[in-house]
């Protein structure tokens, strides 16, 4: 015989499927008892058989305090022809609602506002008290832009660090889990990486036709030029769309001819304009424009001109835009033929938003044979 004792809580059920009745014969699925008069369970000497007890609680307490547990009781009666003949197996089970008596909290050591490129230290503090398991933690993050950083040393401890690389809001979340992976409670914390006060634009390039890209000096490599135009820049209308392109403007385009324009004040001693750091004419394959703008709402434009290939052919140009030290935009290895003008992107200030400029096909906007009259190409 094998059955639940009378008076056992209905929270318990037996599943005896698979227990042997005879060689090759087993109890069918759904069998919950073996009563007197029914074919008995037959176990050969020195063998074992297993059955399942299921507990589906009918009462649940909201507290982890043992004194407030509401256990459900019962017993299993096993009768056999082996002494002592009858055995009672007591069973009981309490059910506790898995709640956090005090909400879990995410503590950010650096506070809610940090600079881009900061390493943020996070700690989860949970008041979850449970006698049956030690809490596990799982971190996640919703990050701005194209940030791809991950948690260090990992995302499963009660403490973690995270490198914020781009301006914007980072939503950090920790979930408290049990050993089965079930979430019991969670908490969030938002960290804002402030937009810095400066704009930096980096242009680098490679020229596949250059047999020695490591040499230096005039005409040692293709000559590409970085342009950074103020919204008042006019220049010429070489694309023929009826609007000034803005490039090669002698006052409002910062490039090799106008490396330090003053866009902030008529007083020459007070400059808020951009500065071109280095010129590729010296043989380098990089140029940098940096600017500390005033707070006026303006939209600037970034461009790259393939001024002179010096006989080496086309180049592959890469532009990175940094706001407050953090990379917020990158376009890598864009092919440029000699005299091509690549209209890269616009930068809105003071938001720091960067918008790529593309053609009707969604590809980089490149104006071929861009040869201004004021600075004719070689």
XYZ file of C-alpha atoms in Angstrom:
378
model
C 0.000 0.000 0.000
C 1.150 3.558 -0.708
C -1.100 6.576 -0.089
C -1.508 9.856 1.761
C -2.843 9.512 5.295
C -6.389 10.683 5.958
C -6.392 14.275 7.146
C -3.309 15.221 5.110
C -3.490 18.754 3.786
C -4.858 18.917 0.211
C -1.722 20.868 -0.647
C 0.076 17.498 -1.042
C -0.394 14.997 -3.851
C 1.412 11.813 -4.854
C 2.547 10.792 -8.314
C 3.335 7.058 -8.335
C 3.686 6.675 -12.098
C 6.456 4.263 -13.061
C 6.615 2.225 -9.846
C 6.963 -1.482 -10.763
C 4.061 -3.923 -10.429
C 5.881 -6.841 -12.065
C 8.784 -7.235 -14.474
C 7.998 -4.989 -17.422
C 4.789 -3.639 -15.870
C 4.574 -0.217 -14.162
C 1.929 2.017 -12.651
C 0.406 4.345 -15.225
C 0.587 8.125 -15.232
C -1.851 9.787 -12.866
C -1.725 7.052 -10.208
C -1.875 8.623 -6.743
C -2.537 5.602 -4.469
C -1.992 1.862 -4.209
C -4.741 0.482 -1.980
C -5.441 -2.972 -0.462
C -6.819 -5.358 -3.042
C -4.998 -3.656 -5.935
C -1.917 -5.182 -7.584
C 0.992 -4.385 -5.230
C 4.228 -2.594 -5.987
C 6.922 -5.274 -6.322
C 10.578 -4.435 -5.643
C 13.246 -7.097 -6.136
C 15.700 -7.397 -3.236
C 18.386 -4.682 -3.012
C 16.625 -2.389 -5.485
C 15.016 1.040 -5.275
C 12.033 2.797 -6.781
C 11.076 6.453 -6.631
C 7.860 8.447 -6.529
C 7.101 12.158 -6.406
C 5.433 14.263 -3.720
C 4.068 17.599 -4.948
C 3.377 20.522 -2.646
C 1.024 23.242 -3.921
C 0.420 25.555 -0.945
C -3.079 26.657 -0.080
C -1.948 29.265 2.498
C 0.791 31.869 2.083
C 2.353 34.152 4.665
C 3.907 37.523 3.834
C 6.679 37.271 6.418
C 10.057 35.534 6.500
C 9.826 35.333 10.311
C 9.728 31.671 11.289
C 7.196 32.286 14.045
C 4.684 33.444 11.471
C 5.084 30.508 9.095
C 1.803 28.704 8.364
C 2.896 25.093 7.743
C 0.652 22.504 6.144
C 0.974 18.962 7.458
C 0.309 15.403 6.485
C 1.836 11.973 6.128
C 2.492 9.172 3.665
C 1.638 5.573 4.689
C 3.758 2.795 3.249
C 2.611 -0.768 4.074
C 4.618 -3.805 2.946
C 5.319 -7.448 3.745
C 8.792 -6.508 4.962
C 9.126 -5.792 8.676
C 8.171 -3.517 10.318
C 5.282 -3.793 7.863
C 4.053 -0.190 7.998
C 5.962 3.067 7.889
C 4.669 6.611 8.246
C 6.579 9.412 6.455
C 5.613 12.828 7.864
C 5.428 15.721 5.424
C 4.967 19.436 5.967
C 5.550 22.629 4.086
C 5.287 26.369 4.707
C 4.785 28.878 1.890
C 6.220 32.376 2.121
C 5.524 35.146 -0.326
C 8.931 36.263 -1.690
C 8.831 39.984 -1.001
C 11.448 42.537 -0.068
C 10.478 43.923 3.332
C 12.644 46.951 2.534
C 13.130 47.855 -1.152
C 16.397 46.926 -2.770
C 18.543 49.962 -3.485
C 21.268 50.754 -6.011
C 23.957 52.983 -4.548
C 26.130 54.965 -6.980
C 29.341 55.966 -5.219
C 30.039 58.861 -7.603
C 26.520 60.267 -7.356
C 23.910 60.910 -10.057
C 26.027 63.263 -12.221
C 29.421 62.374 -13.667
C 31.696 63.422 -16.505
C 31.968 61.294 -19.664
C 34.698 58.624 -19.494
C 34.056 58.186 -15.749
C 34.214 54.794 -14.051
C 31.000 54.436 -12.028
C 30.988 52.183 -8.943
C 27.649 50.518 -8.188
C 26.481 48.502 -5.195
C 23.207 46.666 -4.605
C 21.805 46.805 -1.069
C 18.955 44.364 -0.515
C 16.954 43.743 2.645
C 15.702 40.424 1.292
C 15.904 37.980 4.217
C 15.324 34.358 3.334
C 16.280 31.249 5.253
C 16.353 29.020 2.177
C 18.682 30.796 -0.263
C 21.349 33.435 -0.632
C 20.261 36.173 -3.045
C 21.811 36.342 -6.494
C 22.158 39.586 -8.438
C 21.795 40.428 -12.130
C 22.750 43.859 -13.485
C 21.563 45.440 -16.710
C 21.880 48.911 -18.209
C 20.036 51.095 -20.688
C 22.648 53.370 -22.199
C 22.639 56.277 -24.629
C 23.828 56.320 -28.219
C 26.285 53.657 -29.343
C 27.896 52.963 -25.972
C 28.891 49.279 -25.833
C 30.640 49.109 -22.472
C 29.881 46.237 -20.086
C 30.009 45.680 -16.349
C 33.280 44.851 -14.631
C 34.179 42.389 -13.198
C 30.767 41.028 -14.259
C 27.014 41.523 -14.001
C 26.192 38.925 -11.309
C 27.659 40.251 -8.056
C 26.313 42.692 -5.507
C 28.873 45.279 -6.709
C 30.004 46.262 -10.182
C 31.681 49.062 -12.107
C 30.713 50.556 -15.433
C 32.550 52.975 -17.758
C 30.258 55.713 -19.060
C 31.705 56.843 -22.375
C 29.050 59.038 -23.935
C 26.985 61.955 -22.641
C 23.427 61.114 -21.674
C 21.415 59.114 -19.139
C 22.426 55.610 -18.031
C 19.698 53.581 -16.305
C 21.299 50.902 -14.124
C 19.073 48.084 -12.878
C 19.754 45.231 -10.468
C 17.464 42.241 -10.005
C 17.568 40.039 -6.891
C 17.154 36.388 -7.881
C 16.800 33.058 -6.139
C 18.719 29.926 -7.112
C 16.164 29.098 -9.822
C 16.630 32.480 -11.498
C 13.273 33.865 -10.342
C 13.265 37.615 -9.709
C 12.138 38.616 -6.214
C 12.717 42.357 -6.355
C 14.639 44.963 -8.322
C 15.866 48.526 -8.139
C 17.059 51.239 -10.524
C 19.434 54.173 -10.439
C 19.984 56.793 -13.132
C 23.371 58.376 -13.753
C 23.737 61.309 -16.101
C 27.002 61.815 -17.942
C 27.173 65.565 -18.395
C 27.858 67.085 -21.776
C 31.281 68.670 -21.598
C 32.110 72.219 -22.562
C 34.242 71.464 -25.609
C 33.975 70.036 -29.119
C 36.853 68.052 -30.582
C 36.910 66.648 -34.123
C 39.600 64.170 -35.188
C 40.367 63.351 -38.819
C 42.679 60.473 -39.680
C 43.187 58.659 -42.946
C 45.086 55.980 -44.787
C 46.064 55.990 -48.461
C 46.309 52.481 -49.947
C 48.499 53.735 -52.828
C 51.139 55.183 -50.481
C 54.060 52.706 -50.481
C 55.498 54.102 -47.227
C 52.788 55.502 -44.912
C 55.366 55.946 -42.123
C 57.505 58.577 -43.879
C 57.092 62.272 -43.137
C 57.511 65.614 -44.794
C 55.797 67.629 -47.554
C 54.036 65.501 -50.153
C 54.952 62.325 -48.260
C 51.291 61.311 -48.214
C 47.908 62.353 -49.530
C 46.759 65.720 -48.173
C 43.271 65.743 -46.638
C 41.876 68.784 -44.848
C 39.410 69.043 -41.998
C 36.749 71.792 -42.195
C 34.552 73.083 -39.357
C 31.974 75.655 -40.512
C 29.923 78.185 -38.544
C 26.230 78.420 -39.578
C 27.008 81.883 -40.996
C 29.570 80.452 -43.402
C 28.816 80.997 -47.098
C 31.708 80.020 -49.374
C 30.489 78.899 -52.796
C 27.601 76.896 -54.204
C 29.512 74.195 -56.032
C 26.792 71.572 -55.708
C 24.374 73.856 -57.584
C 21.456 73.560 -55.169
C 21.049 77.326 -54.806
C 22.435 77.410 -51.245
C 25.952 78.368 -50.219
C 27.884 75.252 -49.198
C 29.751 76.988 -46.373
C 33.145 75.526 -47.253
C 36.258 77.680 -47.797
C 34.572 80.724 -46.250
C 37.450 82.986 -45.206
C 35.910 83.917 -41.836
C 33.400 81.273 -40.830
C 35.100 78.077 -42.017
C 37.940 76.821 -39.852
C 40.465 75.037 -42.110
C 44.143 75.255 -43.072
C 43.836 78.845 -44.384
C 41.788 80.023 -41.394
C 43.072 77.895 -38.473
C 42.079 80.167 -35.551
C 38.955 82.196 -36.365
C 37.344 84.325 -33.660
C 33.599 83.590 -33.646
C 32.818 84.672 -30.095
C 33.598 88.346 -29.760
C 34.767 91.324 -31.845
C 37.520 91.742 -29.263
C 40.581 89.858 -30.610
C 41.686 89.158 -27.054
C 38.525 87.123 -26.381
C 38.287 84.121 -28.663
C 35.617 81.462 -28.500
C 36.340 80.188 -31.967
C 37.764 76.839 -33.042
C 41.433 76.003 -33.421
C 42.963 73.746 -36.041
C 45.685 71.692 -34.362
C 48.133 70.551 -37.038
C 47.917 70.555 -40.810
C 48.459 67.520 -43.019
C 50.638 69.529 -45.407
C 53.554 68.656 -43.115
C 53.164 64.991 -43.962
C 51.011 63.877 -41.025
C 47.859 61.871 -41.683
C 45.682 63.496 -39.021
C 44.120 66.850 -38.217
C 42.231 68.037 -35.148
C 39.804 70.901 -34.573
C 38.945 71.848 -31.016
C 36.523 74.471 -29.753
C 35.062 75.702 -26.449
C 31.772 77.164 -27.710
C 29.728 79.823 -25.982
C 26.194 78.945 -24.933
C 24.445 80.379 -27.988
C 22.287 77.804 -29.782
C 24.016 77.125 -33.107
C 24.461 74.270 -35.551
C 27.975 73.714 -36.889
C 29.003 71.580 -39.854
C 31.949 69.194 -40.273
C 33.565 68.399 -43.608
C 36.649 66.746 -45.108
C 38.241 67.823 -48.380
C 40.645 65.615 -50.331
C 42.844 68.545 -51.320
C 45.783 66.794 -53.000
C 46.496 63.098 -53.423
C 50.169 63.855 -54.289
C 50.035 61.065 -56.834
C 49.014 58.336 -54.373
C 45.329 58.101 -55.345
C 42.248 57.933 -53.130
C 42.224 57.716 -49.341
C 40.074 56.209 -46.589
C 39.032 58.912 -44.112
C 37.828 58.462 -40.526
C 36.177 61.235 -38.485
C 35.443 61.118 -34.740
C 33.530 63.778 -32.848
C 34.054 64.127 -29.099
C 31.842 66.176 -26.798
C 33.338 66.794 -23.395
C 35.963 64.134 -24.076
C 33.523 61.382 -25.024
C 33.210 59.981 -28.538
C 29.640 60.654 -29.683
C 30.082 60.055 -33.417
C 32.404 58.060 -35.648
C 32.435 57.423 -39.395
C 35.257 55.101 -40.364
C 37.218 54.576 -43.607
C 35.024 56.533 -45.988
C 36.590 56.402 -49.506
C 37.527 59.814 -50.918
C 38.869 60.433 -54.406
C 41.060 63.485 -55.125
C 39.185 66.815 -54.724
C 36.133 65.114 -53.186
C 34.305 67.048 -50.462
C 32.782 64.849 -47.762
C 30.033 66.677 -45.854
C 30.290 64.635 -42.682
C 27.783 65.822 -40.057
C 26.207 68.697 -38.176
C 26.741 69.422 -34.470
C 24.064 71.228 -32.485
C 25.134 73.258 -29.500
C 24.636 73.302 -26.564
C 22.907 69.884 -26.816
C 25.937 68.269 -28.458
C 23.715 66.259 -30.821
C 25.541 64.996 -33.914
C 23.575 64.229 -37.097
C 25.303 62.460 -40.023
C 24.830 64.030 -43.465
C 23.859 61.503 -46.116
C 22.742 61.390 -49.727
C 19.356 60.125 -50.950
C 20.604 56.545 -50.602
C 21.632 56.975 -46.979
C 25.344 56.899 -47.801
C 27.923 59.553 -46.834
C 27.264 62.808 -48.679
C 30.284 63.304 -50.963
C 30.560 66.098 -53.542
C 33.009 65.014 -56.287
C 35.507 67.353 -57.969
C 34.973 70.052 -55.353
C 37.348 72.726 -56.684
C 36.603 76.198 -55.277
C 37.628 79.198 -57.348
C 39.259 80.974 -54.407
C 41.498 77.949 -53.690
C 41.821 76.023 -56.963
C 43.005 72.470 -56.654
C 46.441 71.324 -57.798
